[in-house]
CSV table of C-alpha atoms in Angstrom, one decimal:
chain,number,residue,atom,x,y,z
A,1,GLY,CA,0.0,0.0,0.0
A,2,PHE,CA,0.9,3.7,-0.1
A,3,PHE,CA,1.9,5.7,2.9
A,4,GLN,CA,1.0,9.4,3.5
A,5,SER,CA,3.9,11.8,3.4
A,6,TYR,CA,3.5,15.5,3.5
A,7,ALA,CA,5.3,18.1,1.3
A,8,VAL,CA,7.8,20.4,3.0
A,9,GLU,CA,8.1,24.1,2.0
A,10,VAL,CA,11.0,26.2,3.4
A,11,ASP,CA,11.3,29.9,2.5
A,12,ILE,CA,14.3,31.3,4.3
A,13,LYS,CA,14.7,35.1,4.5
A,14,ASP,CA,17.8,37.3,4.9
A,15,ALA,CA,18.2,40.3,7.1
A,16,SER,CA,16.2,42.5,4.6
A,17,ASN,CA,13.3,40.0,4.6
A,18,SER,CA,14.1,38.8,1.0
A,19,THR,CA,14.1,35.1,0.1
A,20,CYS,CA,17.7,33.7,0.1
A,21,LEU,CA,16.9,30.0,-0.1
A,22,TYR,CA,13.7,28.3,-1.2
A,23,ALA,CA,12.9,24.6,-1.1
A,24,ASP,CA,9.7,22.6,-1.7
A,25,TRP,CA,9.9,18.8,-1.8
A,26,MET,CA,8.6,15.5,-0.6
A,27,MET,CA,10.5,12.7,1.1
A,28,ARG,CA,10.1,9.6,3.1
A,29,PHE,CA,12.5,7.2,4.7
A,30,LEU,CA,12.7,3.4,4.7
A,31,ILE,CA,14.6,2.2,7.7
A,32,LYS,CA,15.8,-1.2,8.6
A,33,TYR,CA,16.1,-1.8,12.4
A,34,GLU,CA,16.7,-4.7,14.8
A,35,SER,CA,13.7,-5.8,16.8
A,36,ASN,CA,13.7,-7.1,20.4
A,37,ASN,CA,13.7,-10.7,19.2
A,38,GLY,CA,16.7,-10.2,17.0
A,39,ASP,CA,14.9,-10.0,13.7
A,40,TYR,CA,15.5,-7.1,11.3
A,41,LYS,CA,12.4,-5.2,10.1
A,42,THR,CA,11.9,-2.4,7.6
A,43,THR,CA,9.6,0.5,8.6
A,44,THR,CA,8.5,3.6,6.8
A,45,LEU,CA,9.1,7.0,8.4
A,46,ASN,CA,7.0,9.7,6.8
A,47,LEU,CA,6.9,13.4,7.4
A,48,SER,CA,4.1,14.6,9.6
A,49,SER,CA,1.7,17.5,8.8
A,50,SER,CA,3.7,19.6,11.3
A,51,VAL,CA,7.2,20.3,10.2
A,52,THR,CA,9.5,23.0,11.6
A,53,HIS,CA,12.7,24.4,10.0
A,54,ASN,CA,14.6,25.7,13.0
A,55,GLY,CA,18.3,26.4,12.4
A,56,SER,CA,18.0,26.9,8.6
A,57,VAL,CA,20.4,29.6,7.3
A,58,CYS,CA,20.9,31.5,4.1
A,59,GLY,CA,24.7,31.0,3.7
A,60,ASN,CA,27.1,33.2,1.8
A,61,ASP,CA,30.4,33.0,-0.1
A,62,THR,CA,32.2,31.6,3.0
A,63,GLN,CA,29.4,29.9,5.0
A,64,ALA,CA,27.3,27.0,3.7
A,65,ALA,CA,23.6,27.4,3.5
A,66,LEU,CA,21.6,24.9,5.6
A,67,VAL,CA,18.1,23.5,5.2
A,68,ALA,CA,17.1,21.8,8.5
A,69,VAL,CA,13.7,20.3,9.2
A,70,GLN,CA,12.3,18.7,12.3
A,71,PHE,CA,9.2,16.4,12.4
A,72,GLY,CA,7.4,13.7,14.4
A,73,GLU,CA,8.7,12.3,17.6
A,74,GLY,CA,12.2,13.6,17.6
A,75,HIS,CA,13.1,13.1,13.9
A,76,SER,CA,15.1,15.6,11.8
A,77,TRP,CA,16.7,15.9,8.4
A,78,SER,CA,19.1,18.5,7.0
A,79,ILE,CA,21.3,19.3,4.0
A,80,ASN,CA,24.1,21.9,3.9
A,81,ILE,CA,24.7,23.6,0.5
A,82,THR,CA,28.0,25.2,-0.5
A,83,LYS,CA,28.6,27.9,-3.2
A,84,ASN,CA,31.7,27.5,-5.4
A,85,ASN,CA,32.4,30.1,-8.1
A,86,GLU,CA,29.3,30.0,-10.4
A,87,THR,CA,27.6,26.9,-8.9
A,88,TYR,CA,26.0,25.6,-5.7
A,89,GLN,CA,25.8,22.0,-4.6
A,90,GLY,CA,24.6,19.9,-1.7
A,91,ASP,CA,27.4,18.7,0.5
A,92,PHE,CA,26.2,16.4,3.4
A,93,ILE,CA,22.7,15.1,4.1
A,94,THR,CA,22.0,14.2,7.8
A,95,LEU,CA,19.1,12.1,8.8
A,96,THR,CA,18.4,11.5,12.5
A,97,TYR,CA,15.5,9.2,13.4
A,98,ASN,CA,14.4,8.4,16.9
A,99,THR,CA,13.6,4.7,17.7
A,100,ASN,CA,11.8,5.9,20.9
A,101,ASP,CA,8.9,6.7,18.5
A,102,THR,CA,6.9,3.5,19.1
A,103,ALA,CA,4.4,4.3,16.3
A,104,VAL,CA,7.2,3.9,13.8
A,105,PHE,CA,9.6,1.5,15.7
A,106,PRO,CA,7.2,-0.4,18.0
A,107,ASP,CA,9.7,-3.1,19.0
A,108,ALA,CA,13.1,-1.6,18.4
A,109,LYS,CA,15.9,-3.2,20.4
A,110,ARG,CA,18.0,0.0,20.3
A,111,LYS,CA,16.3,3.0,21.8
A,112,GLY,CA,17.2,6.7,21.1
A,113,PRO,CA,18.3,8.8,18.2
A,114,VAL,CA,20.3,7.3,15.3
A,115,THR,CA,22.1,9.6,12.9
A,116,VAL,CA,22.9,8.7,9.2
A,117,LEU,CA,25.4,11.0,7.3
A,118,VAL,CA,25.7,10.7,3.6
A,119,ARG,CA,27.1,12.9,0.8
A,120,ASP,CA,24.7,14.4,-1.7
A,121,PRO,CA,25.3,12.5,-5.0
A,122,LEU,CA,23.6,15.1,-7.2
A,123,PRO,CA,25.7,17.3,-9.5
A,124,PRO,CA,26.3,21.1,-9.0
A,125,VAL,CA,23.7,23.6,-10.2
A,126,GLN,CA,24.4,27.0,-11.8
A,127,LEU,CA,23.8,30.0,-9.6
A,128,ASN,CA,20.5,31.8,-10.4
A,129,THR,CA,19.1,28.5,-11.4
A,130,VAL,CA,16.4,26.5,-9.6
A,131,PHE,CA,16.9,22.7,-9.2
A,132,VAL,CA,13.8,20.7,-10.2
A,133,CYS,CA,13.2,16.9,-9.9
A,134,HIS,CA,9.7,15.5,-10.3
A,135,ASN,CA,10.7,11.8,-10.5
A,136,SER,CA,11.8,10.0,-7.4
A,137,PHE,CA,15.4,9.2,-6.6
A,138,ILE,CA,16.8,7.3,-3.7
A,139,ILE,CA,19.9,7.7,-1.5
A,140,GLU,CA,20.8,4.6,0.5
A,141,ALA,CA,23.2,4.4,3.4
A,142,GLU,CA,23.5,2.7,6.8
A,143,ASN,CA,20.2,0.8,6.8
A,144,ALA,CA,18.2,3.8,5.6
A,145,ALA,CA,16.9,4.5,2.1
A,146,GLN,CA,16.0,8.2,1.7
A,147,VAL,CA,13.4,8.7,-1.1
A,148,PHE,CA,12.9,12.2,-2.6
A,149,TRP,CA,10.5,13.5,-5.3
A,150,ASN,CA,8.7,16.6,-6.5
A,151,ILE,CA,11.7,18.8,-5.6
A,152,THR,CA,12.0,22.5,-6.3
A,153,MET,CA,15.0,24.1,-4.7
A,154,GLN,CA,17.3,27.1,-5.1
A,155,ALA,CA,20.1,28.2,-2.8
A,156,PHE,CA,21.7,31.6,-2.8
A,157,VAL,CA,18.7,33.2,-4.4
A,158,GLN,CA,19.6,36.5,-6.0
A,159,ASN,CA,17.5,39.6,-5.5
A,160,GLY,CA,14.9,37.7,-3.5
A,161,THR,CA,13.3,36.1,-6.5
A,162,VAL,CA,13.4,32.4,-7.3
A,163,SER,CA,14.7,31.9,-10.8
A,164,LYS,CA,12.6,30.6,-13.7
A,165,LYS,CA,15.6,28.9,-15.2
A,166,GLU,CA,15.6,25.2,-14.4
A,167,SER,CA,18.2,22.5,-13.9
A,168,ARG,CA,16.6,19.1,-14.1
A,169,CYS,CA,17.8,16.0,-12.3
A,170,PRO,CA,19.0,12.9,-14.2
A,171,ALA,CA,15.7,11.1,-13.4
A,172,ASP,CA,13.7,13.8,-15.3
A,173,THR,CA,15.8,13.6,-18.5
A,174,PRO,CA,14.2,13.5,-20.9
A,175,THR,CA,11.2,15.1,-19.4
A,176,SER,CA,8.7,12.5,-18.1
A,177,ALA,CA,5.6,12.6,-15.9
A,178,PRO,CA,6.1,12.5,-12.1
A,179,THR,CA,6.3,9.0,-10.7
A,180,VAL,CA,4.2,7.5,-8.0
A,181,PRO,CA,6.3,7.5,-4.8
A,182,PRO,CA,7.9,4.2,-4.1
A,183,THR,CA,6.7,1.7,-1.4
A,184,ILE,CA,8.7,-0.6,0.8
A,185,ALA,CA,8.3,-3.4,-1.6
A,186,ASN,CA,10.2,-1.7,-4.4
A,187,VAL,CA,12.8,0.6,-2.8
A,188,THR,CA,14.3,-1.3,0.0
A,189,THR,CA,17.2,-2.2,-2.3
A,190,ALA,CA,17.2,1.0,-4.4
A,191,SER,CA,20.2,3.0,-5.4
A,192,THR,CA,20.7,6.7,-6.1
A,193,THR,CA,19.7,6.3,-9.8
A,194,THR,CA,16.5,5.3,-11.5
A,195,LEU,CA,15.7,3.5,-14.7
A,196,SER,CA,15.9,5.7,-17.8
A,197,PRO,CA,12.6,6.5,-19.6
A,198,ALA,CA,11.7,4.1,-22.4
A,199,PRO,CA,13.0,4.9,-25.9
A,200,THR,CA,10.6,6.6,-28.3
A,201,THR,CA,11.3,3.9,-31.0
A,202,ALA,CA,9.9,0.4,-30.8
A,203,PRO,CA,12.2,-1.8,-28.6
A,204,LYS,CA,14.0,-4.7,-30.1
A,205,PRO,CA,12.7,-8.1,-29.2
A,206,VAL,CA,14.3,-9.4,-25.9
A,207,GLU,CA,15.4,-13.0,-25.6
A,208,ASN,CA,14.5,-15.0,-22.5
A,209,PRO,CA,16.7,-14.2,-19.6
A,210,ASP,CA,19.5,-16.5,-18.6
A,211,THR,CA,19.1,-18.5,-15.4
A,212,GLY,CA,21.2,-17.4,-12.4
A,213,ASN,CA,22.1,-19.0,-9.1
A,214,TYR,CA,22.0,-16.6,-6.2
A,215,SER,CA,22.6,-17.4,-2.6
A,216,LEU,CA,23.2,-15.9,0.8
A,217,LYS,CA,25.2,-17.3,3.7
A,218,SER,CA,24.8,-16.9,7.4
A,219,GLY,CA,28.2,-17.9,8.7
A,220,ASN,CA,29.1,-21.1,6.9
A,221,LYS,CA,25.5,-22.1,6.1
A,222,THR,CA,23.4,-21.1,3.1
A,223,CYS,CA,20.3,-19.4,4.4
A,224,PHE,CA,18.8,-18.2,1.0
A,225,LEU,CA,19.0,-19.9,-2.3
A,226,ALA,CA,17.4,-18.8,-5.6
A,227,THR,CA,17.8,-20.3,-9.1
A,228,VAL,CA,15.8,-18.1,-11.4
A,229,GLY,CA,15.8,-16.2,-14.7
A,230,LEU,CA,14.6,-12.6,-14.3
A,231,GLN,CA,13.1,-10.2,-16.8
A,232,LEU,CA,11.6,-6.8,-15.9
A,233,ASN,CA,8.7,-5.3,-17.9
A,234,VAL,CA,8.6,-1.6,-17.0
A,235,SER,CA,5.4,0.2,-18.0
A,236,GLN,CA,6.3,3.8,-19.0
A,237,ASP,CA,5.3,5.6,-22.2
A,238,LYS,CA,6.1,2.4,-24.0
A,239,PRO,CA,7.0,-1.0,-22.5
A,240,LEU,CA,10.6,-1.5,-21.6
A,241,LEU,CA,12.0,-5.0,-21.2
A,242,ILE,CA,15.1,-5.6,-19.2
A,243,ASN,CA,16.9,-8.9,-18.7
A,244,ILE,CA,18.9,-9.5,-15.5
A,245,ASN,CA,22.3,-10.8,-16.5
A,246,PRO,CA,23.5,-13.4,-13.9
A,247,LYS,CA,27.1,-12.9,-15.0
A,248,THR,CA,27.1,-9.2,-13.9
A,249,THR,CA,24.6,-9.5,-11.0
A,250,VAL,CA,25.8,-9.4,-7.4
A,251,ALA,CA,23.7,-11.0,-4.6
A,252,ASP,CA,23.6,-9.4,-1.2
A,253,GLY,CA,21.2,-9.2,1.7
A,254,ALA,CA,20.7,-10.5,5.2
A,255,CYS,CA,19.1,-13.5,7.0
A,256,GLY,CA,17.3,-13.3,10.3
A,257,ASN,CA,15.5,-15.8,12.5
A,258,THR,CA,12.2,-15.4,10.7
A,259,THR,CA,12.9,-13.2,7.7
A,260,ALA,CA,15.5,-13.1,4.9
A,261,THR,CA,16.2,-10.5,2.3
A,262,LEU,CA,17.9,-11.1,-1.1
A,263,LYS,CA,19.2,-8.1,-3.0
A,264,LEU,CA,20.2,-8.4,-6.7
A,265,ASN,CA,22.2,-5.6,-8.3
A,266,ASP,CA,23.0,-6.0,-12.0
A,267,GLY,CA,25.3,-3.0,-12.1
A,268,ASN,CA,23.0,-1.0,-14.4
A,269,SER,CA,21.0,0.9,-11.9
A,270,THR,CA,18.6,-2.1,-11.7
A,271,LEU,CA,18.0,-3.5,-8.2
A,272,ILE,CA,15.5,-6.1,-7.1
A,273,GLY,CA,14.7,-7.2,-3.6
A,274,PHE,CA,13.1,-10.4,-2.4
């Protein structure tokens, strides 16, 4: 099913009450945590309807801009943005989630705040240009997948007016319709890139996929074994068929007492989780 997540809008003003940083976006977090009985579970952390942005700052030539938001029961997210000559770029993204929030982590073994720090993988944006990304993209690190979509953001705004000149993210090139936000089932093993839109010409026939043997070990014992041929049929403007090549696909994952997760990464931005 789909989970409710609210949009965030941050309009930071400078000393003259002019907009210096504007951001409007949606995000949710898929977090893997250890339960009291030793199993690992995946939960969804969504933004609440009440979000604050205490600590956000404009930034300048020598100081990084900062977008910081706080939400829910002790959760927070921030990104610092630096200016370099004619561009600006996200530097570090910091997610802090609080496992004392029993609505999200009802049986977490570890209690208290957990902080995940990751570099922003997106390229620099020209000054006086607004960054736009409608399609979802994912940043995964330290048992947390951060999912972003419907982003409009400009740092170091000039003359208090957000630019009409856009810089699109790779997921929006070429221009495509906004995607439905991912669910736990299809993003727990996602990477920072997404599938490219289908070609405008008719795709060539795709042969049946080769059969691969994938396995996971827990210590010296195999805990997950799959012998399978995999083909993805992605419905976009036109169908896109993708065969998973066992020769270039890496198996990863984890086994618990009652659950097991197999992750397959074929090295071409295609990840599948079982």
